[in-house]
mmCIF file of C-alpha atoms in Angstrom:
data_model
loop_
_atom_site.group_PDB
_atom_site.id
_atom_site.type_symbol
_atom_site.label_atom_id
_atom_site.label_comp_id
_atom_site.label_asym_id
_atom_site.label_seq_id
_atom_site.Cartn_x
_atom_site.Cartn_y
_atom_site.Cartn_z
ATOM 1 C CA MET P 219 -68.466 -29.540 43.476
ATOM 2 C CA ASN P 220 -65.272 -27.539 43.132
ATOM 3 C CA THR P 221 -64.259 -25.562 40.050
ATOM 4 C CA ARG P 222 -62.180 -28.362 38.537
ATOM 5 C CA GLU P 223 -65.116 -30.764 38.862
ATOM 6 C CA SER P 224 -67.491 -28.153 37.418
ATOM 7 C CA LEU P 225 -65.242 -27.756 34.372
ATOM 8 C CA ALA P 226 -65.091 -31.530 33.876
ATOM 9 C CA TYR P 227 -68.879 -31.768 34.205
ATOM 10 C CA GLU P 228 -69.455 -29.099 31.548
ATOM 11 C CA LEU P 229 -66.990 -30.805 29.194
ATOM 12 C CA ARG P 230 -68.712 -34.184 29.706
ATOM 13 C CA LYS P 231 -72.046 -32.599 28.793
ATOM 14 C CA LEU P 232 -70.508 -31.187 25.637
ATOM 15 C CA VAL P 233 -69.027 -34.571 24.684
ATOM 16 C CA LYS P 234 -72.364 -36.308 25.278
ATOM 17 C CA LYS P 235 -74.201 -33.709 23.196
ATOM 18 C CA ASP P 236 -71.703 -34.166 20.374
ATOM 19 C CA THR P 237 -72.206 -37.967 20.604
ATOM 20 C CA THR P 238 -68.515 -38.578 19.957
ATOM 21 C CA ASN P 239 -66.277 -41.205 21.547
ATOM 22 C CA LEU P 240 -62.881 -40.830 23.176
ATOM 23 C CA ALA P 241 -60.995 -42.466 20.314
ATOM 24 C CA HIS P 242 -62.461 -40.062 17.760
ATOM 25 C CA LEU P 243 -61.998 -37.082 20.085
ATOM 26 C CA ALA P 244 -58.361 -38.055 20.721
ATOM 27 C CA SER P 245 -57.783 -38.254 16.985
ATOM 28 C CA MET P 246 -59.344 -34.827 16.384
ATOM 29 C CA THR P 247 -57.575 -33.016 19.217
ATOM 30 C CA GLY P 248 -54.256 -34.819 19.428
ATOM 31 C CA ILE P 249 -54.820 -35.370 23.147
ATOM 32 C CA PRO P 250 -54.112 -38.967 24.293
ATOM 33 C CA ARG P 251 -57.166 -40.962 25.360
ATOM 34 C CA VAL P 252 -55.749 -41.451 28.856
ATOM 35 C CA SER P 253 -55.404 -37.675 29.280
ATOM 36 C CA LEU P 254 -58.877 -37.095 27.849
ATOM 37 C CA SER P 255 -60.351 -39.563 30.298
ATOM 38 C CA SER P 256 -58.575 -37.868 33.222
ATOM 39 C CA ILE P 257 -59.756 -34.428 32.094
ATOM 40 C CA LEU P 258 -63.379 -35.530 31.662
ATOM 41 C CA ASN P 259 -63.372 -37.301 35.033
ATOM 42 C CA GLY P 260 -62.019 -34.209 36.780
ATOM 43 C CA ARG P 261 -58.734 -35.817 37.792
ATOM 44 C CA LYS P 262 -56.602 -33.527 35.627
ATOM 45 C CA TYR P 263 -56.714 -29.846 34.773
ATOM 46 C CA PRO P 264 -56.457 -29.408 31.026
ATOM 47 C CA SER P 265 -53.853 -26.939 29.874
ATOM 48 C CA SER P 266 -55.091 -23.881 28.004
ATOM 49 C CA ALA P 267 -54.016 -25.504 24.734
ATOM 50 C CA GLU P 268 -55.814 -28.753 25.568
ATOM 51 C CA LEU P 269 -59.000 -26.922 26.462
ATOM 52 C CA ARG P 270 -58.836 -24.902 23.245
ATOM 53 C CA ARG P 271 -58.377 -28.046 21.134
ATOM 54 C CA LEU P 272 -61.216 -29.788 22.969
ATOM 55 C CA LEU P 273 -63.648 -26.928 22.433
ATOM 56 C CA GLU P 274 -62.674 -26.603 18.782
ATOM 57 C CA GLY P 275 -63.003 -30.360 18.210
ATOM 58 C CA LEU P 276 -66.429 -30.422 19.847
ATOM 59 C CA GLY P 277 -67.642 -27.354 17.953
ATOM 60 C CA ALA P 278 -68.583 -25.450 21.095
ATOM 61 C CA PRO P 279 -70.527 -22.208 20.473
ATOM 62 C CA ALA P 280 -68.700 -18.948 21.134
ATOM 63 C CA GLU P 281 -70.639 -18.084 24.301
ATOM 64 C CA LEU P 282 -69.899 -21.491 25.819
ATOM 65 C CA VAL P 283 -66.228 -21.191 24.865
ATOM 66 C CA MET P 284 -66.014 -17.925 26.809
ATOM 67 C CA GLU P 285 -67.819 -19.405 29.818
ATOM 68 C CA LEU P 286 -65.586 -22.485 29.968
ATOM 69 C CA GLN P 287 -62.417 -20.465 29.466
ATOM 70 C CA ASP P 288 -63.466 -18.302 32.406
ATOM 71 C CA LEU P 289 -64.183 -21.429 34.463
ATOM 72 C CA HIS P 290 -60.801 -22.856 33.449
ATOM 73 C CA SER P 291 -59.072 -19.658 34.579
ATOM 74 C CA GLU P 292 -60.797 -19.847 37.958
ATOM 75 C CA ALA P 293 -59.952 -23.536 38.290
ATOM 76 C CA ARG P 294 -56.260 -22.678 37.984
ATOM 77 C CA HIS P 295 -56.587 -20.564 41.132
ATOM 78 C CA GLU P 296 -57.946 -23.415 43.202
ATOM 79 C CA VAL P 297 -55.479 -25.536 45.109
ATOM 80 C CA ARG P 298 -56.403 -28.007 47.823
ATOM 81 C CA GLY P 299 -54.171 -29.713 50.350
ATOM 82 C CA PRO P 300 -54.531 -33.165 51.972
ATOM 83 C CA ALA P 301 -58.218 -33.400 51.075
ATOM 84 C CA ALA P 302 -57.417 -33.461 47.376
ATOM 85 C CA ALA P 303 -57.552 -36.806 45.635
ATOM 86 C CA GLY P 304 -54.897 -37.510 43.043
ATOM 87 C CA THR P 305 -52.648 -35.151 41.145
ATOM 88 C CA ALA P 306 -53.546 -32.617 38.464
ATOM 89 C CA SER P 307 -51.153 -31.483 35.766
ATOM 90 C CA ALA P 308 -49.807 -27.955 35.754
ATOM 91 C CA GLY P 309 -50.049 -28.061 31.978
ATOM 92 C CA ASP P 310 -49.927 -24.639 30.402
ATOM 93 C CA GLY P 311 -48.908 -22.646 33.465
ATOM 94 C CA GLY P 312 -51.604 -24.293 35.579
ATOM 95 C CA VAL P 313 -51.711 -25.553 39.127
ATOM 96 C CA ILE P 314 -50.305 -28.769 40.567
ATOM 97 C CA ILE P 315 -52.515 -30.514 43.114
ATOM 98 C CA THR P 316 -50.904 -33.064 45.405
ATOM 99 C CA GLY P 317 -51.740 -34.712 48.667
ATOM 100 C CA ALA P 318 -49.159 -32.586 50.455
ATOM 101 C CA GLN P 319 -50.180 -29.630 52.575
ATOM 102 C CA ASN P 320 -47.362 -27.406 51.363
ATOM 103 C CA VAL P 321 -47.872 -26.709 47.667
ATOM 104 C CA THR P 322 -45.548 -24.768 45.392
ATOM 105 C CA VAL P 323 -47.168 -23.061 42.423
ATOM 106 C CA ASN P 324 -45.145 -21.604 39.556
ATOM 107 C CA PRO P 325 -42.201 -20.557 41.763
ATOM 108 C CA ALA P 326 -40.286 -19.235 38.750
ATOM 109 C CA SER P 327 -42.935 -16.601 38.132
ATOM 110 C CA GLY P 328 -43.058 -15.489 41.748
ATOM 111 C CA GLN P 329 -46.586 -16.774 42.261
ATOM 112 C CA GLY P 330 -47.093 -18.481 45.591
ATOM 113 C CA THR P 331 -49.667 -20.045 47.849
ATOM 114 C CA GLN P 332 -51.294 -19.202 51.122
ATOM 115 C CA THR P 333 -51.852 -22.237 53.348
ATOM 116 C CA THR P 334 -54.496 -22.403 56.060
ATOM 117 C CA GLY P 335 -55.083 -25.672 57.887
ATOM 118 C CA ALA P 336 -55.843 -28.410 55.390
ATOM 119 C CA HIS P 337 -56.360 -25.979 52.518
ATOM 120 C CA ALA P 338 -54.013 -23.969 50.333
ATOM 121 C CA MET P 339 -55.401 -21.111 48.276
ATOM 122 C CA TYR P 340 -53.597 -19.929 45.191
ATOM 123 C CA SER P 341 -53.255 -16.172 44.765
ATOM 124 C CA ARG P 342 -52.091 -14.784 41.431
ATOM 125 C CA GLU P 343 -51.052 -11.461 42.972
ATOM 126 C CA PRO P 344 -51.191 -10.419 46.630
ATOM 127 C CA LEU P 345 -53.569 -7.485 46.949
ATOM 128 C CA PRO P 346 -51.983 -4.304 48.346
ATOM 129 C CA GLN P 347 -53.740 -3.364 51.564
ATOM 130 C CA TYR P 348 -53.408 0.373 50.971
ATOM 131 C CA GLY P 349 -56.341 2.065 49.267
ATOM 132 C CA ARG P 350 -58.899 -0.363 50.665
ATOM 133 C CA PRO P 351 -62.299 1.063 51.674
ATOM 134 C CA ASP P 352 -62.564 2.364 55.238
ATOM 135 C CA PRO P 353 -65.727 1.218 57.059
ATOM 136 C CA LEU P 354 -65.499 3.555 60.055
ATOM 137 C CA PRO P 355 -67.397 6.495 58.454
ATOM 138 C CA ILE P 356 -70.359 4.189 57.665
ATOM 139 C CA GLN P 357 -73.620 5.405 59.216
ATOM 140 C CA THR P 358 -76.382 3.212 57.755
ATOM 141 C CA PRO P 359 -76.902 -0.327 56.436
ATOM 142 C CA MET P 360 -77.042 1.087 52.898
ATOM 143 C CA ASP P 361 -73.663 2.730 53.508
ATOM 144 C CA PHE P 362 -72.357 -0.651 54.628
ATOM 145 C CA ILE P 363 -73.592 -2.342 51.445
ATOM 146 C CA ALA P 364 -72.083 0.430 49.305
ATOM 147 C CA ALA P 365 -68.767 -0.047 51.120
ATOM 148 C CA LEU P 366 -68.893 -3.824 50.479
ATOM 149 C CA THR P 367 -69.443 -3.072 46.797
ATOM 150 C CA ALA P 368 -66.397 -0.805 46.932
ATOM 151 C CA VAL P 369 -64.421 -3.707 48.434
ATOM 152 C CA HIS P 370 -65.460 -5.829 45.457
ATOM 153 C CA VAL P 371 -64.150 -3.143 43.107
ATOM 154 C CA TRP P 372 -60.940 -2.772 45.151
ATOM 155 C CA ALA P 373 -60.379 -6.529 44.839
ATOM 156 C CA GLY P 374 -60.562 -6.293 41.042
ATOM 157 C CA GLU P 375 -64.235 -7.300 40.747
ATOM 158 C CA PRO P 376 -63.642 -11.075 40.980
ATOM 159 C CA SER P 377 -66.546 -13.134 39.648
ATOM 160 C CA TYR P 378 -69.116 -14.383 42.138
ATOM 161 C CA ARG P 379 -68.166 -17.912 41.092
ATOM 162 C CA ARG P 380 -64.554 -17.306 42.102
ATOM 163 C CA LEU P 381 -65.582 -15.793 45.447
ATOM 164 C CA GLU P 382 -67.764 -18.826 46.081
ATOM 165 C CA ASN P 383 -64.828 -21.109 45.372
ATOM 166 C CA VAL P 384 -62.268 -19.313 47.540
ATOM 167 C CA SER P 385 -64.680 -19.016 50.489
ATOM 168 C CA ASN P 386 -64.538 -22.804 51.073
ATOM 169 C CA GLY P 387 -68.313 -23.118 50.891
ATOM 170 C CA GLN P 388 -69.167 -20.161 53.137
ATOM 171 C CA LEU P 389 -70.572 -18.124 50.232
ATOM 172 C CA LYS P 390 -72.872 -18.877 47.322
ATOM 173 C CA ARG P 391 -73.126 -16.791 44.167
ATOM 174 C CA SER P 392 -76.794 -16.085 44.861
ATOM 175 C CA THR P 393 -76.141 -14.903 48.419
ATOM 176 C CA ILE P 394 -73.331 -12.589 47.259
ATOM 177 C CA SER P 395 -75.695 -11.040 44.724
ATOM 178 C CA ASP P 396 -78.469 -10.697 47.325
ATOM 179 C CA MET P 397 -76.049 -9.106 49.784
ATOM 180 C CA LEU P 398 -74.645 -6.512 47.377
ATOM 181 C CA ASN P 399 -78.080 -5.650 45.988
ATOM 182 C CA GLY P 400 -79.959 -5.677 49.288
ATOM 183 C CA THR P 401 -81.181 -2.912 51.572
ATOM 184 C CA LYS P 402 -80.572 -4.503 54.988
ATOM 185 C CA LEU P 403 -77.432 -5.098 56.990
ATOM 186 C CA PRO P 404 -75.980 -8.404 55.700
ATOM 187 C CA ALA P 405 -75.684 -11.428 57.960
ATOM 188 C CA PHE P 406 -72.457 -11.338 59.969
ATOM 189 C CA ASP P 407 -70.956 -14.597 58.692
ATOM 190 C CA ARG P 408 -71.696 -13.743 55.065
ATOM 191 C CA CYS P 409 -70.130 -10.292 55.110
ATOM 192 C CA THR P 410 -67.014 -11.477 56.965
ATOM 193 C CA ALA P 411 -66.585 -14.394 54.526
ATOM 194 C CA PHE P 412 -67.024 -11.950 51.635
ATOM 195 C CA LEU P 413 -64.409 -9.560 53.038
ATOM 196 C CA ARG P 414 -61.861 -12.353 53.464
ATOM 197 C CA ALA P 415 -62.594 -13.768 50.011
ATOM 198 C CA CYS P 416 -61.970 -10.297 48.548
ATOM 199 C CA GLY P 417 -58.568 -10.104 50.263
ATOM 200 C CA ILE P 418 -59.226 -7.861 53.280
ATOM 201 C CA ALA P 419 -56.490 -9.028 55.622
ATOM 202 C CA ASN P 420 -57.771 -7.333 58.791
ATOM 203 C CA ILE P 421 -61.536 -7.145 59.224
ATOM 204 C CA ASP P 422 -61.598 -5.785 62.795
ATOM 205 C CA ASP P 423 -62.905 -2.346 61.730
ATOM 206 C CA TRP P 424 -65.610 -4.016 59.656
ATOM 207 C CA VAL P 425 -66.678 -6.224 62.566
ATOM 208 C CA PHE P 426 -66.855 -3.180 64.857
ATOM 209 C CA THR P 427 -68.911 -1.264 62.282
ATOM 210 C CA TRP P 428 -71.297 -4.196 61.744
ATOM 211 C CA ARG P 429 -71.870 -4.471 65.508
ATOM 212 C CA ARG P 430 -72.423 -0.712 65.800
ATOM 213 C CA LEU P 431 -75.073 -0.756 63.079
ATOM 214 C CA LYS P 432 -76.732 -3.857 64.508
ATOM 215 C CA ALA P 433 -76.932 -2.183 67.912
ATOM 216 C CA LEU P 434 -79.006 0.624 66.383
ATOM 217 C CA ASP P 435 -81.731 -1.962 65.754
ATOM 218 C CA ARG P 436 -81.335 -3.416 69.258
ATOM 219 C CA PRO P 437 -81.046 -0.364 71.588
ATOM 220 C CA GLU P 438 -81.244 -2.578 74.677
ATOM 221 C CA THR P 439 -77.815 -3.965 73.762
ATOM 222 C CA THR P 440 -75.907 -0.683 73.477
ATOM 223 C CA ALA P 441 -75.084 -0.478 77.190
ATOM 224 C CA TRP P 442 -73.209 -3.747 76.829
ATOM 225 C CA LEU P 443 -71.399 -2.858 73.602
ATOM 226 C CA PRO P 444 -68.840 -0.113 74.312
ATOM 227 C CA GLY P 445 -68.294 2.287 71.431
ATOM 228 C CA THR P 446 -71.528 1.529 69.574
ATOM 229 C CA THR P 447 -73.082 4.911 70.408
ATOM 230 C CA GLY P 448 -71.834 8.457 70.606
#
């Protein structure tokens, strides 16, 4: 379930709890029934104004309003290419989803997309590569975990939900938490997926450092891994 579908699911739960119907909800919010149906079925991103009117009309509690607004913000950053079904409205500065591989997002504001294979990932601002944590001085697995935490800070502390979404299923929120709060060297595929999700463009130094630390636990491998000792 992607972020757009998660938002639609949470809104459907709220509608069911409120025991209202689409006609009444359309009357309260001023959102056409066709648009409401598309939003609740996950076919259309609501604009910020539509989401606000929906939550007000349904009497959502303050903590749920904050959670769904955060989910809505993350959903705007998610763009899929040919695998996407249907088209979602850009609404209030949102994202347009089409079946095309090349997607243009808010070109007037200078916000673009990065396209990889069948997927396009929306990036609000490209992260500057200067100032990123340097893994080469790392000496222990705990150092490595501390450096990954520093990467998270460098990336602007994106939510674990957002990192899960942009990793194309390679990460889960629970595994990110376990990794950053653990005491052992993280699994290779998890830490590399985390680094890429956080915007590290070149992970070669991190891969070298991971292999060097892993070799310390497997001394029989060091002769075959140049640079891991000394």
